Structures are given as structure tokens and as C-alpha cells.
Amino acid sequence: MLSMHTSPLAALGGRETGGMNVYVREVAAQLGSMGVRVDVFTRRDSADTPEVAEFAPGARLVQVTAGPPERVEKEDMFALTDDFARGVEAFRAREGIRYDLVHSHYWLSGVAGDRLVADWCVPHLAMFHTLGDVKLRARASEHERPERLEAERRLVHRLDRIVAATEHERRLLRQIYRVPPRRVAVIPLGVDLETFRPRDRGAARSRRGIDAAERILLAVGRIEPLKGLDIFVRALGEMTDLARVTLLVIGGDERAEAEVARLRAIASEIGVQEHVRFLGPVAHEALPDYYNAADVVVMPSFYESFGLVAVEAMASGVPVVASRVGGLASTVADGRTGYLVPWRCPEPFAEKVELLLRNEPLRASLGRAGVVRMQSYSWAAVSERLCDLYAELADQQGSAFAAGGG
Ligand code: UDP
């Protein structure tokens, strides 16, 4: 697996660390446990990390030097894709490994992977996680570099298979990029059902210092304009009863300061600043407490290719009020596990959240339905489907890939 621009073991909630990191870590670990040995290659961004580390049985993280061993902005990384590919090949040659398949994540890895498979003659499949042209359509003021747009438009036609998180993404690949649907496999992301499950709400609240009488709305994720938090801050301004209501916002490192300042300014402008608290990033392992403490999880994004946070919330038994965009439209069952509302519209967000806050039995019943719905989203199920896809592609190319066979 190639995960060039961000390590699957990086702390979550930063500018570049979110769903993709969780996906690569969880899937690599599951595949390892199924007997498929996985090396995940990432660009070295620190001088003092070991070159190779086994992070789960059968799954290793390999750091490749490409550019300086420090943080490099994603925007500057395209120039390093050749060095990265060369570093992966050098490791492979040194270790005498013959890889059976390359699975790339995000377009930068896709570019590096494209170079590698030309020599290795093995199948190449990729997940884009986001696509430049799709982002531009979702939010007009997004900017994308031409090299990304060009690379994606080229790559989508070179890959042996694209893994899309939803049917919706497969449709976009056809409509925008003219990719025939048969070249796109739809396999959703998953959720750790052990970690994210209903638990005692009072205990979760007292562990996190949240008053039992508080009405808690929760937003979790990278803090960037595409996440649409401004829409939800405006929704708070539309609510008729804000007594004891707090929106907790989890995520965003020091590089999110400008966006946090913008959100605070909007909150002050409409007089809801006392109802919004930014908690910064929270370790993934500590998140269950916050989901379990919440009354409603909100996801007002302009676009989500999948939206792991919604799935984690539903698995925890909490109703979700989300924009009807991307993956959210297929994971959230409108009226049954939460509500889907038109994007960019504060009013329906306010209406649905108030409906839920007023009605405890409704929250409980949507929460229970969410838990049931999420049972099919385990990482084990996701990884089995991926494994079948790997085997199918390898078979087509006559390569020896087989689960359990190494
Ligand atoms: N996350 C976390 N701590 C944070 C913020 C986010 O563990 O402070 C995790 C969150 O639980 C989820 C992922 O980061 O698993 C975000 O994935 P999602 O698909 O919702 O958004 P993306 O980052 O892919 O846009």
C-alpha cells in the first residue's frame, strides 16, 4: 500500500489526517490477520522514526526518504513522487520482495504507484479519498492545483481498478471522468464495532467533565471550510431554544487556527459564541466517550467521500444530522438513523436538531437503529471484500496473489 503524504499512524484530527489514515491502518491490520502481508509505504517526515515498524501482525509501515525528513505541505509533494517511487523500489530490491499488487491512496500515491507498476507488472488499484474536480463542484471557492487535476484525470484511466466508497462516487467517476462503471469497485469504509458502541452516557460525561443536564451537539473531524461548520454555527443562530445547548467541536491542530478564528467570528456575529467550544484534536481511542456523551452528532459538510465520523456516531448509538452529500447520503438512513438535510442550509439543520433535542425517545430509537445498521460495516467485512478484489485482479494478470498464501 502506498500512503505517501500521510502516515496511517499519524495523530488524527490534523490538517491532513483523518479518514484515510484510519482506513489504511485498519485495513492493513485486518489483511495482515487474514494472511495477506502488507507493507504500507509513507514519506519520511521525521528523522528519528525507524525505517520499518510492524504495527499489526503481518502489517508493516515503511518510511521512505523523499525530500527533507520533515513536514512538507501536500501542495509541494508532487515534485517528490519520483523520489518516493524510487525509494520504494530500492527497499523492495534490498529486501528481495516481490509484491503481488499495489493499492494506492490519494492521487500523490497514485502517481508514484503508476511508476512502480510499470516495472513490476502487477495490478494497480487506488482509492482517491477525494478528487479535485469533485471538490471544486462541491464548494465553488475551493482551489486545486492544475497538476492534481491533470494527474487525476490521467490516472483514472490507467488504473486496473478504482475503489470507490459509494455508488455515488462511482457515478461521479463516470459523469465527470468518463470512467466505465465496470472499472470501479464499490467497497465502503468501515468502523471498529468494538471501540464504537453504545455505552453508559452518564459515565462517559463524567469522565469528560460534561454536566449531565447539558445538551451536547458534537462535530468531529479535520477543521477546514469543506466541513461546513460555518453552516452549523449559523444553524445555532436559527434555533429557538438554546438553553444549555453546547456544540463541541473536536479536531483541528495549530494549522486550523485561521478557520477556527473564522468560525468564532461568525458565532460572535450571530451571538452564539457561548454555545460553541473548540476542544482541539482528540486521540481516536478517546473519541468513544465523546460520541457516547453526545445527544446528536452533526456533519454539515459540503462534501464527504464517505464520512467515517457519521458511521462512528451511528455505531455508538447516536443520531446524526448530516448534509445530503457524498457518502453521507448512503450511510445515514434519513428518518431512521438520523436526518439528511440539504447542504448549505442552516435552517433544516436547526429544525432537525431541535426536533431531536426535544424528544428523548426519538433520539433513542434513531440511535438503536443506527447501531443495527452499522453492524455490516465492520473492518473485517470491508477487508474481505478488498481481498476478493485483489485476488480477482491478480488472477486476471496471472500473478500469484492468494489470501493466506503470502
Ligand atoms: N478523528 C479523530 N480525532 C480527531 C478528529 C478526527 O480520531 O480529533 C478521526 C475520526 O474519528 C474519523 C476520522 O478522523 O475516524 C475522520 O474521518 P472522516 O471520514 O469523517 O473525515 P475525513 O478526514 O476523511 O475528511
Tab-separated table of C-alpha atoms and ligand atoms in Angstrom:
chain	number	residue	atom	x	y	z
A	1	MET	CA	0.000	0.000	0.000
A	2	LEU	CA	1.183	3.477	-0.756
A	3	SER	CA	0.181	6.263	1.589
A	4	MET	CA	2.758	8.808	0.565
A	5	HIS	CA	1.521	12.074	2.025
A	6	THR	CA	0.337	10.920	5.434
A	7	SER	CA	1.218	8.034	7.702
A	8	PRO	CA	-1.524	5.667	8.859
A	9	LEU	CA	-0.088	6.010	12.355
A	10	ALA	CA	-0.123	9.843	12.460
A	11	ALA	CA	-2.173	11.618	15.129
A	12	LEU	CA	-5.701	12.214	13.829
A	13	GLY	CA	-7.600	15.460	13.502
A	14	GLY	CA	-4.755	17.456	11.927
A	15	ARG	CA	-4.999	19.148	8.562
A	16	GLU	CA	-4.019	16.061	6.598
A	17	THR	CA	-5.041	13.307	8.991
A	18	GLY	CA	-8.487	11.817	9.045
A	19	GLY	CA	-10.481	9.070	7.440
A	20	MET	CA	-7.782	7.909	5.051
A	21	ASN	CA	-5.298	7.286	7.869
A	22	VAL	CA	-7.878	5.281	9.803
A	23	TYR	CA	-8.731	3.296	6.671
A	24	VAL	CA	-5.142	2.361	5.820
A	25	ARG	CA	-4.310	1.380	9.397
A	26	GLU	CA	-7.448	-0.691	9.955
A	27	VAL	CA	-7.489	-2.417	6.577
A	28	ALA	CA	-3.761	-3.230	6.623
A	29	ALA	CA	-4.146	-4.751	10.090
A	30	GLN	CA	-7.179	-6.797	9.023
A	31	LEU	CA	-5.473	-8.018	5.851
A	32	GLY	CA	-2.427	-8.957	7.919
A	33	SER	CA	-4.618	-11.045	10.206
A	34	MET	CA	-6.127	-12.735	7.139
A	35	GLY	CA	-2.699	-13.851	5.961
A	36	VAL	CA	-2.128	-11.125	3.367
A	37	ARG	CA	1.186	-9.475	4.184
A	38	VAL	CA	1.050	-5.728	3.754
A	39	ASP	CA	3.819	-3.151	3.578
A	40	VAL	CA	2.468	0.380	3.835
A	41	PHE	CA	4.923	2.921	2.422
A	42	THR	CA	4.807	6.512	3.594
A	43	ARG	CA	7.101	9.504	3.084
A	44	ARG	CA	9.525	10.023	5.955
A	45	ASP	CA	8.627	13.286	7.722
A	46	SER	CA	10.836	12.901	10.762
A	47	ALA	CA	14.491	11.890	11.059
A	48	ASP	CA	14.114	9.728	14.138
A	49	THR	CA	11.488	7.141	13.200
A	50	PRO	CA	12.603	3.589	12.362
A	51	GLU	CA	12.628	2.649	8.694
A	52	VAL	CA	10.417	-0.389	9.250
A	53	ALA	CA	7.898	-0.991	12.022
A	54	GLU	CA	5.379	-3.800	12.288
A	55	PHE	CA	2.219	-2.110	13.569
A	56	ALA	CA	-0.017	-5.189	13.480
A	57	PRO	CA	0.766	-8.843	12.795
A	58	GLY	CA	1.587	-9.063	9.087
A	59	ALA	CA	1.368	-5.289	8.509
A	60	ARG	CA	4.467	-3.079	8.392
A	61	LEU	CA	4.976	0.642	7.984
A	62	VAL	CA	7.979	1.538	5.834
A	63	GLN	CA	9.336	5.100	5.840
A	64	VAL	CA	10.803	6.219	2.540
A	65	THR	CA	13.091	9.217	2.239
A	66	ALA	CA	11.822	11.592	-0.441
A	67	GLY	CA	12.609	15.232	0.150
A	68	PRO	CA	13.551	16.558	3.590
A	69	PRO	CA	12.690	14.388	6.633
A	70	GLU	CA	10.238	16.959	7.941
A	71	ARG	CA	6.711	18.145	7.238
A	72	VAL	CA	6.250	19.125	3.603
A	73	GLU	CA	2.978	20.707	2.550
A	74	LYS	CA	0.836	18.404	0.474
A	75	GLU	CA	0.827	21.077	-2.209
A	76	ASP	CA	4.618	20.705	-2.600
A	77	MET	CA	4.700	16.941	-2.655
A	78	PHE	CA	4.021	16.255	-6.312
A	79	ALA	CA	7.669	17.085	-7.065
A	80	LEU	CA	8.705	14.277	-4.687
A	81	THR	CA	6.628	11.460	-6.180
A	82	ASP	CA	9.522	10.223	-8.381
A	83	ASP	CA	11.907	10.102	-5.417
A	84	PHE	CA	9.258	8.343	-3.381
A	85	ALA	CA	8.720	5.684	-6.054
A	86	ARG	CA	12.496	5.203	-6.333
A	87	GLY	CA	12.737	4.804	-2.550
A	88	VAL	CA	10.001	2.149	-2.545
A	89	GLU	CA	11.751	0.242	-5.328
A	90	ALA	CA	15.118	0.485	-3.537
A	91	PHE	CA	13.577	-1.014	-0.386
A	92	ARG	CA	11.915	-3.766	-2.379
A	93	ALA	CA	15.134	-4.663	-4.200
A	94	ARG	CA	17.188	-4.598	-0.989
A	95	GLU	CA	14.706	-6.844	0.827
A	96	GLY	CA	14.243	-9.137	-2.161
A	97	ILE	CA	10.438	-8.847	-2.025
A	98	ARG	CA	8.136	-9.459	-4.961
A	99	TYR	CA	4.913	-7.592	-4.354
A	100	ASP	CA	1.787	-9.016	-5.953
A	101	LEU	CA	-0.291	-5.864	-6.098
A	102	VAL	CA	-0.165	-2.122	-5.396
A	103	HIS	CA	-3.008	-0.357	-3.613
A	104	SER	CA	-2.513	3.429	-3.627
A	105	HIS	CA	-4.250	6.034	-1.502
A	106	TYR	CA	-4.846	9.593	-2.725
A	107	TRP	CA	-3.616	10.928	-6.033
A	108	LEU	CA	0.004	11.512	-4.949
A	109	SER	CA	0.453	7.828	-4.143
A	110	GLY	CA	-1.406	7.014	-7.336
A	111	VAL	CA	1.233	8.887	-9.354
A	112	ALA	CA	4.059	7.059	-7.544
A	113	GLY	CA	2.260	3.724	-7.897
A	114	ASP	CA	1.774	4.276	-11.613
A	115	ARG	CA	5.580	4.439	-11.987
A	116	LEU	CA	6.168	1.349	-9.864
A	117	VAL	CA	3.721	-0.958	-11.609
A	118	ALA	CA	5.251	-0.127	-14.982
A	119	ASP	CA	8.336	-2.085	-13.829
A	120	TRP	CA	6.712	-4.577	-11.519
A	121	CYS	CA	3.957	-5.649	-13.930
A	122	VAL	CA	1.407	-6.116	-11.150
A	123	PRO	CA	-2.150	-4.778	-10.800
A	124	HIS	CA	-2.577	-1.240	-9.520
A	125	LEU	CA	-5.691	-0.171	-7.735
A	126	ALA	CA	-6.319	3.089	-5.981
A	127	MET	CA	-8.653	4.954	-3.739
A	128	PHE	CA	-8.689	8.689	-4.256
A	129	HIS	CA	-10.454	9.552	-0.967
A	130	THR	CA	-11.174	12.939	-2.534
A	131	LEU	CA	-10.969	14.028	-6.158
A	132	GLY	CA	-10.060	17.553	-7.205
A	133	ASP	CA	-12.847	18.019	-9.726
A	134	VAL	CA	-15.410	16.729	-7.230
A	135	LYS	CA	-14.240	19.178	-4.540
A	136	LEU	CA	-14.411	22.065	-6.970
A	137	ARG	CA	-18.012	21.206	-7.768
A	138	ALA	CA	-18.949	20.882	-4.083
A	139	ARG	CA	-17.654	24.258	-2.964
A	140	ALA	CA	-17.010	26.918	-5.559
A	141	SER	CA	-14.261	28.673	-3.611
A	142	GLU	CA	-12.079	25.550	-3.294
A	143	HIS	CA	-8.750	25.791	-5.123
A	144	GLU	CA	-6.952	22.907	-6.732
A	145	ARG	CA	-3.606	22.872	-8.427
A	146	PRO	CA	-3.657	22.033	-12.129
A	147	GLU	CA	-1.118	19.232	-11.622
A	148	ARG	CA	-3.542	17.433	-9.308
A	149	LEU	CA	-6.472	17.826	-11.677
A	150	GLU	CA	-4.392	16.655	-14.627
A	151	ALA	CA	-2.858	13.719	-12.747
A	152	GLU	CA	-6.280	12.502	-11.567
A	153	ARG	CA	-7.829	12.831	-14.999
A	154	ARG	CA	-4.977	10.727	-16.419
A	155	LEU	CA	-4.732	8.209	-13.564
A	156	VAL	CA	-8.393	7.231	-13.507
A	157	HIS	CA	-7.901	5.715	-16.968
A	158	ARG	CA	-4.618	3.962	-16.186
A	159	LEU	CA	-5.563	2.119	-13.008
A	160	ASP	CA	-6.602	-1.514	-13.122
A	161	ARG	CA	-9.403	-0.723	-10.706
A	162	ILE	CA	-10.588	2.245	-8.677
A	163	VAL	CA	-12.061	1.532	-5.272
A	164	ALA	CA	-14.921	3.958	-4.588
A	165	ALA	CA	-16.543	4.262	-1.186
A	166	THR	CA	-20.078	4.582	-2.563
A	167	GLU	CA	-22.212	4.157	-5.676
A	168	HIS	CA	-22.389	7.931	-5.737
A	169	GLU	CA	-18.612	8.140	-6.203
A	170	ARG	CA	-18.816	5.569	-8.974
A	171	ARG	CA	-21.434	7.748	-10.703
A	172	LEU	CA	-19.221	10.818	-10.359
A	173	LEU	CA	-16.317	8.910	-11.863
A	174	ARG	CA	-18.488	8.129	-14.848
A	175	GLN	CA	-20.079	11.560	-15.199
A	176	ILE	CA	-17.017	13.725	-14.613
A	177	TYR	CA	-14.145	11.499	-15.673
A	178	ARG	CA	-15.873	9.120	-18.125
A	179	VAL	CA	-14.625	6.049	-16.252
A	180	PRO	CA	-16.662	2.956	-17.235
A	181	PRO	CA	-18.511	1.698	-14.112
A	182	ARG	CA	-17.044	-1.820	-14.501
A	183	ARG	CA	-13.600	-0.382	-13.735
A	184	VAL	CA	-14.822	0.906	-10.380
A	185	ALA	CA	-15.395	-1.380	-7.391
A	186	VAL	CA	-17.655	-0.006	-4.668
A	187	ILE	CA	-16.437	-1.012	-1.208
A	188	PRO	CA	-17.407	1.175	1.726
A	189	LEU	CA	-15.183	2.180	4.613
A	190	GLY	CA	-15.770	0.554	7.965
A	191	VAL	CA	-15.940	1.105	11.670
A	192	ASP	CA	-14.389	-0.632	14.657
A	193	LEU	CA	-17.531	-2.011	16.274
A	194	GLU	CA	-15.682	-2.900	19.482
A	195	THR	CA	-14.483	0.641	20.029
A	196	PHE	CA	-17.572	2.454	18.781
A	197	ARG	CA	-20.650	1.037	20.511
A	198	PRO	CA	-23.296	2.349	22.888
A	199	ARG	CA	-22.000	2.833	26.396
A	200	ASP	CA	-23.250	4.451	29.571
A	201	ARG	CA	-23.805	8.103	28.806
A	202	GLY	CA	-23.553	9.376	32.390
A	203	ALA	CA	-20.202	7.663	32.920
A	204	ALA	CA	-18.858	8.996	29.608
A	205	ARG	CA	-19.956	12.508	30.563
A	206	SER	CA	-18.442	12.404	33.997
A	207	ARG	CA	-15.111	11.111	32.587
A	208	ARG	CA	-15.023	14.107	30.240
A	209	GLY	CA	-16.309	16.683	32.690
A	210	ILE	CA	-19.607	17.233	30.884
A	211	ASP	CA	-22.624	18.131	33.009
A	212	ALA	CA	-25.473	15.593	32.926
A	213	ALA	CA	-28.044	18.317	32.168
A	214	GLU	CA	-26.112	19.810	29.257
A	215	ARG	CA	-27.494	19.228	25.747
A	216	ILE	CA	-24.484	18.218	23.681
A	217	LEU	CA	-24.133	18.542	19.922
A	218	LEU	CA	-20.896	17.095	18.602
A	219	ALA	CA	-18.868	17.727	15.439
A	220	VAL	CA	-15.684	15.713	14.829
A	221	GLY	CA	-13.142	15.989	12.036
A	222	ARG	CA	-10.454	17.969	10.309
A	223	ILE	CA	-11.309	21.651	10.550
A	224	GLU	CA	-11.427	23.049	7.052
A	225	PRO	CA	-14.012	25.004	5.057
A	226	LEU	CA	-15.203	21.890	3.192
A	227	LYS	CA	-16.504	20.508	6.507
A	228	GLY	CA	-19.162	23.252	6.533
A	229	LEU	CA	-19.002	24.061	10.250
A	230	ASP	CA	-19.943	27.652	9.458
A	231	ILE	CA	-23.308	26.333	8.314
A	232	PHE	CA	-23.885	24.651	11.616
A	233	VAL	CA	-22.784	27.680	13.629
A	234	ARG	CA	-25.407	29.610	11.672
A	235	ALA	CA	-27.903	26.843	12.446
A	236	LEU	CA	-27.360	27.505	16.159
A	237	GLY	CA	-28.463	31.058	15.462
A	238	GLU	CA	-31.714	29.712	13.972
A	239	MET	CA	-32.622	27.581	16.994
A	240	THR	CA	-35.474	28.773	19.165
A	241	ASP	CA	-34.244	27.176	22.393
A	242	LEU	CA	-30.530	27.280	23.066
A	243	ALA	CA	-30.781	26.772	26.825
A	244	ARG	CA	-27.918	24.523	27.952
A	245	VAL	CA	-27.038	23.644	24.362
A	246	THR	CA	-23.312	23.307	23.562
A	247	LEU	CA	-21.710	22.433	20.262
A	248	LEU	CA	-18.449	20.618	20.970
A	249	VAL	CA	-16.046	20.730	18.049
A	250	ILE	CA	-13.298	18.105	18.050
A	251	GLY	CA	-10.385	18.220	15.604
A	252	GLY	CA	-8.061	20.763	14.061
A	253	ASP	CA	-4.419	21.281	15.023
A	254	GLU	CA	-2.466	24.555	15.131
A	255	ARG	CA	-2.813	24.837	11.358
A	256	ALA	CA	-6.575	25.117	11.698
A	257	GLU	CA	-6.282	28.391	13.618
A	258	ALA	CA	-7.426	30.602	10.762
A	259	GLU	CA	-10.554	28.509	10.169
A	260	VAL	CA	-11.296	28.349	13.910
A	261	ALA	CA	-10.965	32.144	14.085
A	262	ARG	CA	-13.365	32.496	11.157
A	263	LEU	CA	-15.892	30.208	12.873
A	264	ARG	CA	-15.562	32.066	16.173
A	265	ALA	CA	-16.151	35.345	14.353
A	266	ILE	CA	-19.356	34.004	12.784
A	267	ALA	CA	-20.507	32.704	16.181
A	268	SER	CA	-19.900	36.114	17.796
A	269	GLU	CA	-21.585	37.942	14.960
A	270	ILE	CA	-24.806	35.988	15.493
A	271	GLY	CA	-24.475	35.869	19.291
A	272	VAL	CA	-23.981	32.110	19.830
A	273	GLN	CA	-20.319	32.181	20.887
A	274	GLU	CA	-21.133	30.835	24.348
A	275	HIS	CA	-22.657	27.755	22.782
A	276	VAL	CA	-19.580	26.673	20.809
A	277	ARG	CA	-16.489	25.036	22.328
A	278	PHE	CA	-13.423	24.002	20.338
A	279	LEU	CA	-11.678	21.102	22.049
A	280	GLY	CA	-8.862	20.596	19.511
A	281	PRO	CA	-7.866	17.123	18.308
A	282	VAL	CA	-8.762	14.121	20.467
A	283	ALA	CA	-6.976	10.760	20.216
A	284	HIS	CA	-9.060	8.224	18.319
A	285	GLU	CA	-9.138	5.923	21.362
A	286	ALA	CA	-10.638	8.708	23.498
A	287	LEU	CA	-13.382	9.553	20.993
A	288	PRO	CA	-15.932	6.929	22.110
A	289	ASP	CA	-16.504	8.909	25.316
A	290	TYR	CA	-17.455	11.976	23.314
A	291	TYR	CA	-19.788	10.102	20.992
A	292	ASN	CA	-21.382	8.401	23.991
A	293	ALA	CA	-21.762	11.743	25.771
A	294	ALA	CA	-23.414	13.439	22.773
A	295	ASP	CA	-27.138	13.885	22.149
A	296	VAL	CA	-26.702	14.470	18.429
A	297	VAL	CA	-23.704	14.341	16.074
A	298	VAL	CA	-23.749	16.893	13.272
A	299	MET	CA	-21.942	16.680	9.944
A	300	PRO	CA	-22.759	19.782	7.868
A	301	SER	CA	-20.084	19.077	5.206
A	302	PHE	CA	-20.133	20.452	1.680
A	303	TYR	CA	-18.776	17.101	0.616
A	304	GLU	CA	-17.729	13.785	2.184
A	305	SER	CA	-16.463	10.973	0.003
A	306	PHE	CA	-17.548	8.665	2.831
A	307	GLY	CA	-17.670	10.360	6.245
A	308	LEU	CA	-16.323	7.977	8.872
A	309	VAL	CA	-17.474	10.223	11.691
A	310	ALA	CA	-21.138	9.631	10.854
A	311	VAL	CA	-20.570	5.882	10.857
A	312	GLU	CA	-18.719	6.002	14.191
A	313	ALA	CA	-21.551	8.063	15.686
A	314	MET	CA	-24.263	5.670	14.493
A	315	ALA	CA	-22.288	2.659	15.731
A	316	SER	CA	-22.175	4.432	19.100
A	317	GLY	CA	-25.964	4.757	19.104
A	318	VAL	CA	-26.152	8.495	18.469
A	319	PRO	CA	-28.390	10.043	15.807
A	320	VAL	CA	-26.652	12.022	13.069
A	321	VAL	CA	-27.867	15.156	11.336
A	322	ALA	CA	-25.835	15.426	8.147
A	323	SER	CA	-25.746	17.113	4.777
A	324	ARG	CA	-27.178	15.008	1.982
A	325	VAL	CA	-23.830	14.765	0.181
A	326	GLY	CA	-21.448	12.035	-0.983
A	327	GLY	CA	-21.143	9.031	1.300
A	328	LEU	CA	-23.395	10.504	3.989
A	329	ALA	CA	-26.381	10.050	1.706
A	330	SER	CA	-25.825	6.294	1.724
A	331	THR	CA	-24.701	5.664	5.307
A	332	VAL	CA	-27.284	7.790	7.148
A	333	ALA	CA	-30.827	6.450	6.707
A	334	ASP	CA	-32.960	9.576	6.617
A	335	GLY	CA	-35.615	9.494	9.345
A	336	ARG	CA	-34.352	6.162	10.683
A	337	THR	CA	-30.788	6.664	11.971
A	338	GLY	CA	-30.709	10.442	11.717
A	339	TYR	CA	-31.614	13.109	9.200
A	340	LEU	CA	-30.201	14.179	5.881
A	341	VAL	CA	-30.705	17.817	5.064
A	342	PRO	CA	-29.936	19.942	2.022
A	343	TRP	CA	-26.345	21.144	2.103
A	344	ARG	CA	-25.546	24.794	2.729
A	345	CYS	CA	-28.853	25.304	4.596
A	346	PRO	CA	-28.692	26.228	8.290
A	347	GLU	CA	-32.495	26.202	8.799
A	348	PRO	CA	-33.168	22.488	8.255
A	349	PHE	CA	-30.148	21.654	10.421
A	350	ALA	CA	-31.641	23.762	13.228
A	351	GLU	CA	-35.079	22.205	12.757
A	352	LYS	CA	-33.874	18.593	12.855
A	353	VAL	CA	-31.512	19.144	15.770
A	354	GLU	CA	-34.262	20.823	17.800
A	355	LEU	CA	-36.666	18.023	16.977
A	356	LEU	CA	-34.155	15.519	18.356
A	357	LEU	CA	-33.194	17.571	21.405
A	358	ARG	CA	-36.861	17.863	22.405
A	359	ASN	CA	-37.616	14.180	22.028
A	360	GLU	CA	-35.562	11.692	24.014
A	361	PRO	CA	-37.472	8.575	22.845
A	362	LEU	CA	-36.934	9.635	19.230
A	363	ARG	CA	-33.197	10.044	19.854
A	364	ALA	CA	-33.052	6.650	21.497
A	365	SER	CA	-34.926	4.902	18.720
A	366	LEU	CA	-32.827	6.506	15.942
A	367	GLY	CA	-29.730	5.656	17.965
A	368	ARG	CA	-30.725	1.990	18.246
A	369	ALA	CA	-31.465	1.793	14.518
A	370	GLY	CA	-28.019	3.271	13.823
A	371	VAL	CA	-26.314	0.558	15.840
A	372	VAL	CA	-28.184	-2.140	13.908
A	373	ARG	CA	-27.437	-0.508	10.554
A	374	MET	CA	-23.717	-0.265	11.274
A	375	GLN	CA	-23.244	-3.977	12.025
A	376	SER	CA	-22.472	-4.669	8.348
A	377	TYR	CA	-19.720	-2.024	8.275
A	378	SER	CA	-17.042	-3.911	10.204
A	379	TRP	CA	-13.429	-3.546	9.018
A	380	ALA	CA	-13.276	-7.321	8.720
A	381	ALA	CA	-16.161	-7.285	6.196
A	382	VAL	CA	-14.553	-4.417	4.269
A	383	SER	CA	-11.189	-6.197	4.176
A	384	GLU	CA	-12.714	-9.446	2.966
A	385	ARG	CA	-14.264	-7.642	0.020
A	386	LEU	CA	-10.956	-5.973	-0.753
A	387	CYS	CA	-9.188	-9.282	-0.563
A	388	ASP	CA	-11.623	-10.780	-3.087
A	389	LEU	CA	-10.960	-7.846	-5.387
A	390	TYR	CA	-7.172	-8.261	-5.054
A	391	ALA	CA	-7.497	-11.936	-5.906
A	392	GLU	CA	-9.667	-11.180	-8.941
A	393	LEU	CA	-7.208	-8.604	-10.309
A	394	ALA	CA	-4.163	-10.734	-9.630
A	395	ASP	CA	-5.860	-13.659	-11.320
A	396	GLN	CA	-6.511	-11.554	-14.432
A	397	GLN	CA	-2.808	-10.690	-14.603
A	398	GLY	CA	-1.675	-14.222	-13.825
A	399	SER	CA	0.006	-13.071	-10.613
A	400	ALA	CA	0.224	-15.437	-7.660
A	401	PHE	CA	-1.815	-13.460	-5.130
A	402	ALA	CA	-3.855	-15.579	-2.770
A	403	ALA	CA	-5.038	-14.880	0.767
A	404	GLY	CA	-3.098	-16.978	3.237
A	405	GLY	CA	-0.500	-17.753	0.618
A	406	GLY	CA	1.659	-14.761	1.495
B	1	UDP	N1	-10.603	11.828	14.222
B	1	UDP	C1	-10.005	11.557	15.445
B	1	UDP	N2	-9.689	12.613	16.268
B	1	UDP	C2	-9.929	13.906	15.919
B	1	UDP	C3	-10.577	14.167	14.688
B	1	UDP	C4	-10.892	13.104	13.850
B	1	UDP	O1	-9.776	10.404	15.803
B	1	UDP	O2	-9.603	14.806	16.688
B	1	UDP	C5	-10.949	10.695	13.317
B	1	UDP	C6	-12.423	10.366	13.287
B	1	UDP	O3	-12.768	9.537	14.371
B	1	UDP	C7	-12.561	9.660	11.929
B	1	UDP	C8	-11.530	10.376	11.080
B	1	UDP	O4	-10.629	11.032	11.981
B	1	UDP	O5	-12.224	8.298	12.041
B	1	UDP	C9	-12.179	11.383	10.156
B	1	UDP	O6	-12.724	10.701	9.072
B	1	UDP	P1	-13.876	11.292	8.150
B	1	UDP	O7	-14.105	10.277	7.078
B	1	UDP	O8	-15.058	11.681	8.948
B	1	UDP	O9	-13.267	12.623	7.528
B	1	UDP	P2	-12.013	12.887	6.557
B	1	UDP	O10	-10.862	13.215	7.443
B	1	UDP	O11	-11.760	11.640	5.778
B	1	UDP	O12	-12.417	14.044	5.735
